[in-house]
Structures are given as structure tokens and as C-alpha cells.
Coordinates of C-alpha atoms in Angstrom, one line a residue:
Q1 CA 0.0 0.0 0.0
A2 CA 1.1 3.6 -0.6
P3 CA 3.3 5.3 2.0
L4 CA 1.4 7.4 4.5
H5 CA 4.0 10.1 5.2
V6 CA 4.0 12.9 2.6
A7 CA 7.5 13.9 1.5
A8 CA 8.4 17.6 1.3
T9 CA 8.3 19.5 -2.0
K10 CA 10.9 21.9 -3.3
A11 CA 8.6 23.9 -5.6
A12 CA 8.4 27.6 -4.9
G13 CA 6.8 30.7 -6.5
L14 CA 4.0 30.7 -9.1
H15 CA 4.4 28.0 -11.7
G16 CA 2.2 25.8 -13.8
S17 CA 1.8 23.8 -17.0
V18 CA -0.9 22.5 -19.3
F19 CA -0.8 19.6 -21.8
E20 CA -2.9 17.8 -24.4
T21 CA -2.0 14.8 -26.5
H22 CA -4.1 13.2 -29.2
N23 CA -3.7 10.0 -31.1
N24 CA -6.0 8.2 -33.5
S25 CA -6.2 5.3 -36.0
V26 CA -5.1 7.6 -38.9
F27 CA -1.7 8.2 -37.4
T28 CA -1.2 4.8 -35.7
A29 CA 0.0 1.6 -37.3
R30 CA -2.6 -1.1 -37.8
S31 CA -3.1 -3.4 -34.9
F32 CA -1.6 -6.8 -35.6
F33 CA -4.9 -8.6 -34.7
Q34 CA -7.8 -6.9 -36.4
A35 CA -10.5 -8.3 -38.6
G36 CA -11.4 -6.4 -41.8
P37 CA -10.7 -2.7 -42.4
V38 CA -8.9 -0.6 -39.8
Q39 CA -11.3 0.3 -37.1
P40 CA -11.7 3.9 -36.0
A41 CA -9.9 4.8 -32.7
R42 CA -8.8 7.9 -30.9
E43 CA -7.3 8.8 -27.6
N44 CA -7.2 12.2 -25.9
H45 CA -5.2 12.9 -22.7
Y46 CA -5.1 16.4 -21.3
G47 CA -4.5 18.2 -18.0
F48 CA -2.9 20.9 -16.0
Q49 CA -0.6 21.6 -13.0
L50 CA -0.5 24.8 -10.9
G51 CA 1.5 25.8 -7.9
A52 CA 1.2 29.1 -6.1
P53 CA 2.0 30.8 -2.8
L54 CA -1.1 31.7 -0.7
W55 CA 0.3 33.4 2.4
R56 CA 3.5 33.4 4.4
G57 CA 4.8 29.9 4.5
A58 CA 1.9 28.4 2.6
T59 CA 1.9 26.8 -0.9
L60 CA -1.0 25.4 -2.8
S61 CA -0.6 22.8 -5.6
L62 CA -3.3 21.7 -8.0
D63 CA -3.2 19.2 -10.8
G64 CA -5.8 17.3 -12.8
S65 CA -6.1 15.3 -16.0
Q66 CA -8.5 13.3 -18.0
Q67 CA -7.9 10.5 -20.5
K68 CA -10.6 9.4 -23.0
V69 CA -10.0 6.3 -25.1
R70 CA -12.3 5.1 -27.9
G71 CA -11.3 2.1 -29.8
S72 CA -11.8 -1.6 -30.6
V73 CA -10.7 -4.9 -29.3
N74 CA -10.2 -7.9 -31.5
G75 CA -10.6 -11.6 -30.6
N76 CA -11.9 -15.0 -31.5
V77 CA -15.2 -16.5 -30.2
L78 CA -17.2 -19.6 -31.0
V79 CA -20.7 -18.8 -32.5
P80 CA -23.5 -20.9 -34.0
K81 CA -23.2 -21.7 -37.7
A82 CA -25.8 -20.5 -40.2
D83 CA -28.0 -23.6 -39.8
E84 CA -27.8 -23.5 -35.9
R85 CA -29.4 -20.1 -35.3
T86 CA -33.1 -21.1 -35.2
P87 CA -34.9 -22.2 -32.0
L88 CA -36.3 -25.7 -32.1
A89 CA -38.4 -25.5 -28.9
A90 CA -42.1 -26.1 -29.4
D91 CA -43.3 -24.4 -26.2
P92 CA -43.8 -20.7 -26.9
A93 CA -42.4 -19.5 -23.6
T94 CA -39.3 -21.8 -23.9
R95 CA -38.8 -20.7 -27.5
A96 CA -38.8 -17.0 -26.5
V97 CA -36.0 -17.7 -24.0
V98 CA -34.0 -19.6 -26.5
S99 CA -34.4 -16.8 -29.0
R100 CA -33.0 -14.4 -26.5
F101 CA -30.0 -16.6 -25.9
L102 CA -29.3 -17.1 -29.7
A103 CA -29.7 -13.3 -30.3
A104 CA -26.9 -12.6 -27.9
Y105 CA -24.4 -14.0 -30.5
P106 CA -23.2 -11.6 -33.2
R107 CA -24.8 -11.7 -36.6
Q108 CA -21.5 -12.5 -38.3
L109 CA -21.0 -16.1 -39.3
P110 CA -17.8 -18.1 -38.5
N111 CA -14.9 -16.8 -40.6
R112 CA -12.0 -18.8 -39.1
T113 CA -13.1 -22.3 -39.9
D114 CA -9.4 -23.2 -40.2
I115 CA -9.3 -22.9 -36.4
N116 CA -12.8 -24.3 -35.5
E117 CA -16.0 -24.8 -37.5
R118 CA -17.7 -22.1 -35.3
A119 CA -14.7 -19.7 -34.8
L120 CA -15.4 -16.1 -35.6
N121 CA -12.7 -13.4 -35.5
I122 CA -14.4 -10.1 -34.7
N123 CA -13.9 -6.5 -33.5
A124 CA -15.9 -4.9 -30.7
P125 CA -15.8 -1.3 -29.5
Q126 CA -14.6 -0.3 -26.1
L127 CA -14.8 3.0 -24.2
I128 CA -12.5 4.1 -21.3
D129 CA -12.7 7.3 -19.4
G130 CA -10.1 8.1 -16.7
H131 CA -10.0 11.0 -14.3
D132 CA -7.2 12.2 -11.9
A133 CA -7.1 15.1 -9.6
R134 CA -4.9 16.2 -6.6
V135 CA -4.9 19.1 -4.2
R136 CA -2.0 19.8 -1.9
L137 CA -1.5 22.5 0.8
D138 CA 2.0 22.9 2.4
Q139 CA 2.3 25.1 5.5
R140 CA 5.6 25.9 7.1
A141 CA 5.9 27.3 10.6
G142 CA 9.3 28.6 11.2
D143 CA 12.4 26.5 10.2
R144 CA 11.4 23.4 12.0
D145 CA 7.7 22.5 11.3
R146 CA 5.9 21.5 8.1
L147 CA 2.3 20.6 7.8
T148 CA 1.0 19.0 4.6
L149 CA -2.6 18.3 3.6
L150 CA -3.1 16.2 0.5
Y151 CA -6.2 14.9 -1.3
G152 CA -6.2 12.8 -4.4
F153 CA -8.9 11.3 -6.6
T154 CA -8.7 8.7 -9.3
G155 CA -11.7 7.4 -11.3
Q156 CA -12.2 5.2 -14.3
H157 CA -15.3 4.1 -16.2
V158 CA -15.1 1.3 -18.8
D159 CA -17.8 0.3 -21.3
A160 CA -16.2 -3.1 -21.9
F161 CA -16.0 -4.8 -25.3
Q162 CA -18.6 -7.5 -26.0
F163 CA -17.9 -10.1 -28.7
V164 CA -21.1 -11.7 -27.5
A165 CA -23.7 -9.8 -25.5
G166 CA -22.9 -9.6 -21.8
Q167 CA -19.5 -11.2 -22.2
N168 CA -17.6 -8.6 -20.0
P169 CA -18.8 -6.4 -17.2
D170 CA -18.9 -2.7 -17.3
T171 CA -16.8 -1.2 -14.5
D172 CA -16.7 1.9 -12.4
T173 CA -13.8 2.5 -10.0
K174 CA -13.3 5.5 -7.8
S175 CA -10.4 6.0 -5.4
H176 CA -10.1 8.7 -2.8
S177 CA -7.0 9.4 -0.7
V178 CA -6.5 11.9 2.1
R179 CA -3.1 12.6 3.9
L180 CA -2.2 14.9 6.8
T181 CA 1.5 14.9 7.8
W182 CA 3.2 16.9 10.4
S183 CA 7.0 16.9 10.1
R184 CA 9.2 18.5 12.7
Q185 CA 13.0 18.9 12.8
W186 CA 13.8 19.0 16.5
S187 CA 17.5 19.4 15.9
A188 CA 20.1 18.8 13.2
E189 CA 20.1 15.2 14.4
T190 CA 16.4 14.4 15.0
V191 CA 13.3 14.5 12.8
T192 CA 9.8 13.2 13.4
D193 CA 6.9 12.5 11.1
F194 CA 3.3 11.9 12.2
S195 CA 0.6 11.2 9.7
A196 CA -3.1 10.4 9.5
G197 CA -4.8 9.2 6.4
Y198 CA -7.9 7.8 4.8
D199 CA -8.2 5.7 1.6
R200 CA -11.4 4.6 0.0
A201 CA -11.6 2.4 -3.1
R202 CA -15.1 1.8 -4.6
S203 CA -15.5 -0.9 -7.3
L204 CA -18.6 -1.7 -9.2
L205 CA -18.6 -4.4 -11.8
A206 CA -22.0 -4.9 -13.4
P207 CA -23.4 -6.9 -16.3
E208 CA -23.8 -4.7 -19.4
P209 CA -27.4 -3.9 -20.5
N210 CA -27.6 -6.6 -23.2
A211 CA -26.7 -9.5 -20.9
V212 CA -29.2 -12.3 -21.0
G213 CA -29.4 -12.6 -17.2
P214 CA -28.1 -16.0 -16.1
L215 CA -24.7 -17.5 -17.0
V216 CA -25.3 -19.9 -19.9
L217 CA -22.8 -22.7 -20.4
T218 CA -22.5 -25.2 -23.3
G219 CA -19.2 -26.8 -22.6
M220 CA -17.5 -24.4 -25.0
V221 CA -19.3 -25.7 -28.0
V222 CA -20.2 -22.1 -28.4
E223 CA -19.1 -19.1 -26.4
Q224 CA -20.7 -18.8 -22.9
L225 CA -23.2 -16.1 -22.3
G226 CA -22.1 -14.1 -19.3
P227 CA -20.7 -12.5 -17.5
D228 CA -19.1 -14.7 -14.9
E229 CA -21.1 -16.1 -12.0
T230 CA -19.3 -13.9 -9.5
L231 CA -20.8 -10.7 -10.9
P232 CA -22.1 -8.2 -10.1
I233 CA -19.6 -7.0 -7.5
D234 CA -20.2 -3.8 -5.5
R235 CA -17.4 -3.2 -3.0
A236 CA -16.1 -0.4 -0.9
D237 CA -12.7 -0.8 0.8
N238 CA -12.1 1.9 3.5
R239 CA -8.8 2.2 5.3
Y240 CA -8.2 4.5 8.3
R241 CA -4.5 4.9 8.9
A242 CA -2.2 6.5 11.4
A243 CA 1.6 6.4 11.6
G244 CA 4.6 7.9 13.3
A245 CA 8.4 7.8 12.6
L246 CA 11.5 9.1 14.4
H247 CA 14.9 9.5 12.7
H248 CA 17.9 10.3 14.7
V249 CA 21.6 10.6 13.8
R250 CA 24.1 9.9 16.5
G251 CA 27.8 9.6 15.5
P252 CA 28.1 6.8 12.9
H253 CA 24.5 5.6 13.6
Y254 CA 21.3 6.5 11.8
F255 CA 18.4 5.2 14.0
H256 CA 14.8 5.0 12.9
F257 CA 11.8 3.9 14.8
G258 CA 8.1 3.9 13.8
F259 CA 4.7 2.4 13.8
E260 CA 1.6 2.2 11.6
V261 CA -2.0 1.3 12.6
L262 CA -4.6 0.5 9.9
R263 CA -8.3 -0.1 10.5
R264 CA -9.9 -1.7 7.4
H265 CA -13.7 -1.6 6.7
I266 CA -14.8 -3.6 3.7
N267 CA -18.5 -3.3 2.8
G268 CA -20.4 -4.6 -0.2
S269 CA -21.9 -7.5 -2.0
E270 CA -20.3 -10.2 -4.1
Q271 CA -22.1 -13.0 -5.9
Q272 CA -21.7 -16.8 -6.5
A273 CA -24.4 -18.0 -8.9
H274 CA -27.0 -15.6 -7.5
R275 CA -27.9 -14.7 -11.2
G276 CA -28.3 -18.4 -11.9
I277 CA -26.3 -20.8 -14.2
V278 CA -27.9 -22.8 -17.0
F279 CA -26.0 -25.9 -18.2
F280 CA -26.5 -27.3 -21.7
S281 CA -24.6 -30.5 -22.3
N282 CA -24.4 -33.6 -24.4
D283 CA -27.5 -35.1 -22.9
F284 CA -30.8 -36.8 -23.7
G285 CA -29.2 -38.4 -26.8
R286 CA -28.4 -35.0 -28.3
D287 CA -25.4 -32.7 -28.5
A288 CA -25.2 -29.5 -26.4
L289 CA -26.0 -27.0 -29.1
T290 CA -29.2 -28.9 -30.2
N291 CA -30.3 -28.9 -26.5
L292 CA -29.7 -25.2 -26.4
R293 CA -31.9 -24.7 -29.4
L294 CA -34.6 -26.9 -27.8
G295 CA -34.3 -25.2 -24.5
A296 CA -33.5 -28.6 -22.9
A297 CA -31.1 -27.7 -20.1
S298 CA -29.4 -30.5 -18.1
R299 CA -29.1 -28.4 -14.9
Y300 CA -29.9 -25.1 -13.3
N301 CA -27.9 -23.7 -10.3
L302 CA -29.1 -20.7 -8.3
A303 CA -27.7 -19.3 -5.0
L304 CA -30.2 -17.9 -2.6
G305 CA -29.6 -15.6 0.4
G306 CA -28.2 -12.3 1.5
I307 CA -24.7 -11.5 0.3
H308 CA -24.0 -8.0 1.6
R309 CA -21.4 -8.1 4.3
G310 CA -19.2 -5.7 6.3
F311 CA -15.8 -7.0 7.4
R312 CA -13.5 -5.2 9.9
N313 CA -9.9 -5.9 11.0
W314 CA -6.7 -4.3 12.2
D315 CA -3.3 -4.3 10.4
L316 CA -0.4 -3.2 12.7
Q317 CA 3.3 -2.8 12.4
F318 CA 6.1 -1.6 14.7
Y319 CA 9.7 -1.3 13.6
A320 CA 13.2 -0.2 14.8
G321 CA 16.4 -0.1 12.9
D322 CA 19.9 1.3 12.6
T323 CA 22.4 2.0 9.8
W324 CA 25.9 2.1 11.1
R325 CA 28.9 3.3 9.0
R326 CA 32.5 3.1 10.2
G327 CA 35.5 3.1 7.9
R328 CA 35.0 0.5 5.2
W329 CA 32.0 -1.1 6.9
T330 CA 28.3 -0.4 6.6
L331 CA 25.9 -2.4 8.8
D332 CA 22.1 -2.1 8.4
Y333 CA 19.9 -4.0 10.8
G334 CA 16.4 -3.8 12.1
L335 CA 13.3 -5.6 13.4
R336 CA 9.7 -5.3 12.4
Y337 CA 6.6 -6.7 14.2
Q338 CA 3.5 -7.3 12.1
P339 CA 0.6 -9.0 13.9
V340 CA -2.4 -9.9 11.7
T341 CA -5.8 -9.8 13.5
S342 CA -8.8 -12.0 12.7
P343 CA -11.5 -10.1 10.8
V344 CA -15.1 -9.9 12.1
E345 CA -18.3 -9.3 10.2
V346 CA -19.9 -6.2 11.7
N347 CA -23.5 -7.7 11.8
R348 CA -22.4 -11.1 12.9
L349 CA -23.8 -12.6 9.7
S350 CA -20.7 -14.6 9.0
T351 CA -17.9 -16.0 11.1
V352 CA -14.2 -16.0 10.1
P353 CA -12.7 -19.0 11.8
Y354 CA -8.9 -18.2 12.0
H355 CA -7.4 -16.4 14.9
C356 CA -4.8 -13.6 15.4
D357 CA -1.4 -14.3 13.7
C358 CA 0.4 -12.5 16.4
D359 CA 4.0 -13.8 16.3
N360 CA 5.2 -12.2 13.1
L361 CA 8.7 -10.9 13.9
A362 CA 10.6 -9.9 10.8
P363 CA 14.4 -9.3 11.4
R364 CA 16.7 -7.9 8.7
L365 CA 20.4 -7.6 8.3
G366 CA 22.6 -6.1 5.6
I367 CA 26.4 -5.8 5.5
A368 CA 28.7 -4.0 3.0
Y369 CA 32.5 -3.9 3.1
Q370 CA 34.8 -1.9 0.8
L371 CA 37.8 -4.0 0.0
P372 CA 41.2 -2.5 -1.0
R373 CA 41.3 -1.6 -4.6
P374 CA 40.9 -3.3 -7.0
W375 CA 39.0 -6.0 -5.0
G376 CA 35.8 -4.0 -5.0
V377 CA 32.9 -4.4 -2.6
L378 CA 31.4 -7.3 -0.6
R379 CA 27.7 -7.2 0.2
A380 CA 25.4 -9.6 2.0
A381 CA 21.8 -9.3 3.3
Y382 CA 19.1 -11.4 4.9
G383 CA 15.4 -10.6 5.7
L384 CA 12.3 -12.3 6.8
H385 CA 9.3 -10.8 5.0
Y386 CA 5.6 -11.3 5.7
G387 CA 2.7 -11.0 3.2
E388 CA -0.9 -10.6 4.1
I389 CA -4.1 -12.7 4.2
F390 CA -6.1 -11.0 1.4
P391 CA -9.7 -10.0 2.1
V392 CA -10.8 -12.0 -1.0
T393 CA -9.8 -15.2 1.0
Y394 CA -11.9 -14.7 4.0
Q395 CA -14.8 -13.0 2.3
Q396 CA -15.8 -16.3 0.8
V397 CA -17.5 -17.2 4.1
R398 CA -20.4 -15.0 3.0
F399 CA -21.7 -17.8 0.8
N400 CA -22.0 -20.4 3.6
P401 CA -25.3 -21.7 5.0
P402 CA -27.6 -21.0 6.6
A403 CA -27.5 -17.4 5.3
N404 CA -26.9 -18.7 1.8
L405 CA -28.0 -21.8 0.0
T406 CA -27.4 -23.1 -3.5
V407 CA -30.2 -25.1 -5.2
V408 CA -29.6 -27.4 -8.1
I409 CA -32.5 -28.2 -10.4
T410 CA -32.1 -31.0 -13.0
E411 CA -33.9 -30.8 -16.3
P412 CA -35.4 -27.4 -15.4
Y413 CA -38.3 -25.7 -17.3
L414 CA -36.3 -22.8 -18.8
P415 CA -38.9 -20.0 -18.5
D416 CA -39.4 -20.8 -14.8
P417 CA -36.5 -23.0 -13.6
L418 CA -37.6 -22.9 -9.9
R419 CA -41.2 -24.1 -10.4
S420 CA -40.4 -27.5 -9.1
L421 CA -38.7 -26.1 -5.9
R422 CA -40.6 -26.7 -2.7
P423 CA -40.1 -25.0 0.7
A424 CA -39.2 -28.4 2.2
D425 CA -36.2 -28.5 -0.2
L426 CA -34.6 -25.5 1.6
R427 CA -34.4 -27.1 5.0
P428 CA -31.3 -26.3 7.0
D429 CA -30.0 -29.9 7.0
A430 CA -30.2 -30.2 3.2
R431 CA -27.0 -31.3 1.4
T432 CA -24.9 -28.2 0.6
S433 CA -21.4 -27.0 -0.1
F434 CA -19.4 -25.2 2.5
R435 CA -16.4 -22.8 2.2
E436 CA -14.1 -23.5 5.1
L437 CA -10.9 -21.7 6.2
S438 CA -8.3 -23.5 8.3
P439 CA -8.3 -22.3 11.9
D440 CA -4.5 -22.2 11.8
L441 CA -4.4 -19.9 8.7
V442 CA -1.4 -17.5 9.0
A443 CA 0.2 -14.8 6.8
P444 CA 2.6 -16.1 4.2
Y445 CA 6.3 -15.3 4.7
S446 CA 9.6 -15.7 2.8
H447 CA 13.2 -15.8 3.8
Q448 CA 15.3 -13.7 1.4
Y449 CA 19.0 -13.5 1.4
N450 CA 21.9 -12.7 -1.0
F451 CA 25.6 -12.3 -1.3
S452 CA 27.6 -10.5 -3.9
W453 CA 31.2 -9.5 -4.7
E454 CA 32.0 -6.7 -7.2
P455 CA 35.7 -6.5 -8.0
E456 CA 37.0 -3.8 -10.4
L457 CA 38.8 -5.4 -13.3
S458 CA 39.8 -2.0 -14.7
K459 CA 38.6 1.6 -14.8
K460 CA 36.0 0.5 -17.5
W461 CA 35.1 -2.9 -16.3
K462 CA 33.5 -4.4 -13.2
L463 CA 32.6 -8.0 -12.4
Q464 CA 29.7 -8.9 -10.3
L465 CA 29.5 -12.3 -8.7
G466 CA 26.5 -13.2 -6.6

């Protein structure tokens, strides 16, 4: 994650700049993969930057930019052949559903039969809009204190390419970042930094308007009709952060101590077959595509239940270190403590079973020695580094019973797949799948070490052995 402390800036006085760049398909070489004539495309990227003094000791900085991309994506998909595009279902309601499924495929017929008898190479338009903005205020108080307030915003909207209707989700992402840093130079030897921050990332991945609804699978006889079963996703990741650092020079030593505390709030909904999945396969003495045209599905899966959750946990770290230089020697050593707490669901709708991983001590050591010329430099280092338990791992517990159940209907009636479902089929002791996390789950870690020798063979040549 991004550093919390905001570094000082050297800019002074009134200054600024503006820019604009444009590119399009007229001035760009043809894409290597593209079907038919060159598709129109254009990209505009423009923005500004401004810095100005406000009052004594205060400087304001503004910058912003936008990027707009309009173009096409090329790819191969499997589509029905000319004689496979007519529904065969006799029931009018089933025929209407099958017609909607078949209409999701592009009108173009297969044109890469050398690859597959149903392969189509096709272009599809895609739109991307990006936005960036930042505001920074620096206030100096005397020669020792600096206060910095920083706000940044990044947003992106994507109308995704669709070789078949609903293949990819449209996405909206918005990221906000706020930083407040107080830096004080107590003396020529001692500096402290204290910071508070807030980060928010909002992600929305939604089926595009022409999607057929459920996920339709045919065992890749033709392209699946999507998007994926995990969509839509509507997630907000909020991180509240505080940190402090002390740097002190004493003789040949450069000491540094610090901490960071992070409180994470993750709110939102994710899906797992809650839109439904329709399976057409080689069944009933027929191939999968014929069963699709007949509306004769082998199976229908649907997840039922509430999927909105709010997870909370703490990330902590405390560290101390020293860089010692004396003569030809440089020694760098330190220790970091990184406990990982168990997350909780704020409404107690789900239980995360693993406990605090509270013994994560991470030592590090680095040594460098300057040998007499021309023997060069010897270097060696070791460190124990911890990763993290990603939220996507523990958030899967939202799909567990009794709050969520998945029903499986064999040979469903396509216009109303759940018409054979009875309340008794949803009893709590019914057979179901369960996502389980190991109670001894811990953060991953790695031991990293190296050794190198760099002799000088001449003024122009060095050899590195490691």
C-alpha cells in the first residue's frame, strides 16, 4: 500500500503547465490482430498543473487530468453456424428464452473455420474514461515545522468490449486518498513525522445492459453467455491509517523507529451463482447445441440468500532499525513486528474462523565492506518478509449456509427454472457445499538472502558475482 507520510516538496513561486495529447487510427500503425478494415480509434489525454504561494509559508498545488480512449478490441469467439441459429423449442415460452439466448451472439457467421468450424474473428468497440485530480497544501511554521494536507482522486469508467452480448462487465472504480502529515525537525540530528490518512476504493462491476441474465454454459461448443457467475460486484474498501516515525543521527549511527496502525472496513456484496447458471450439455441423446436450441437444459444452479457483508480488521506494524557506518564497513539491521488480527463481520452474519497471527517478527540484516582496490565491494543481506491474508480469501464465508444456499434443479423448465422447488427442499440440514478456512491460517512469509562480490577489473570494467 502507498506510503502514509507525505514527503516535502521543493517547488516555490508561481508555476504551472498544461498539456494535451491526441492519437487516432489515422496516425497509428494497424493493430496486428484486427478483422477487416482498420477500425476507427482515438485517444485524448489532457490536464494541468499549478503551484502558487497563498500566504506566508503556505503553498497550494493543484493538478488534474482526463484520459478518453475510444477504440476496438479484436478476438476469437465460438458462435453458432448459419443452420444453428433457429430455435427448435415447441413451447412458446421456452422458444422466447432460446431466441433471446441465440440473439446474444453476433450476426456475423464463422470466418476462421481453419481454427474451428464455429470460430469467428471479430472486433468490438470499447470506451474508457479516466480522471485524476490532486490538491496539496503545504504550510511551514518557522524553520522546524511543516504541515501538509493532500487529497487525491482517481476514477475510471469502462464500457467493456462485447464479442457476444454480456460477455464482459462494465466497470466503475473510484479511489479517494487523504493525507495529513506533520514533520518536525527537533535538531540537526532528530526528525519526526506523524501522519493520518484515509483511503477509499469503490469498485462496481456490473453486467452490461444486453446481458441475457443467467450465465449460460454449453461446454465451450459455443461461447458462454455471461458475464461470470461472481458478478455483479459492488465493494467499498475503506482504510483508516495513522503512523509515526522518528529519525535520529548519533555519530556513525542513523536510527529509525516507527509504527503504523490501519483499520480496514470492507463493505459490499459479491455473488456466487445468484444470477443463476444454466447448463446445456451432451445429454438426452443429443449434442449440447441442439439442446440449447430446444431449451433442454441439463441443470440449473441458483444461489439464494443475502450477500451484503461488512468485514472489519486491524493491520499493525512496529519497527526499529539502525544504519551504522564506520571506515570501510556499513551495517544495516532492524526488526519489524507485524501482527495480523482476525476479521469480524460487523453484523455477525458470518464467522471468520482463523485467529490472530500475532507472532510475526521480521528481522533484517545487511552488510557491505569496501575491500582495498581493485578488489571492490562485498555485500550480504538477509530478511524475513511477511505477506498478508487477502480479504478475498476470508470474504468467501459470506456464501455459507444458513444465510446462503445453492439449489440445483435437474432438467429445469427454462422459462421458470424454480417451479419444481418446494419449501421443504430448503431445510437447514439439506445437502450443501461449505467454504471452510483453516483455523491455523497464517500470513505467508519468505526468507530472502543474498551475497555479492564486485571486483574492479579495470577503470572501465566491473565484475559482479552473486
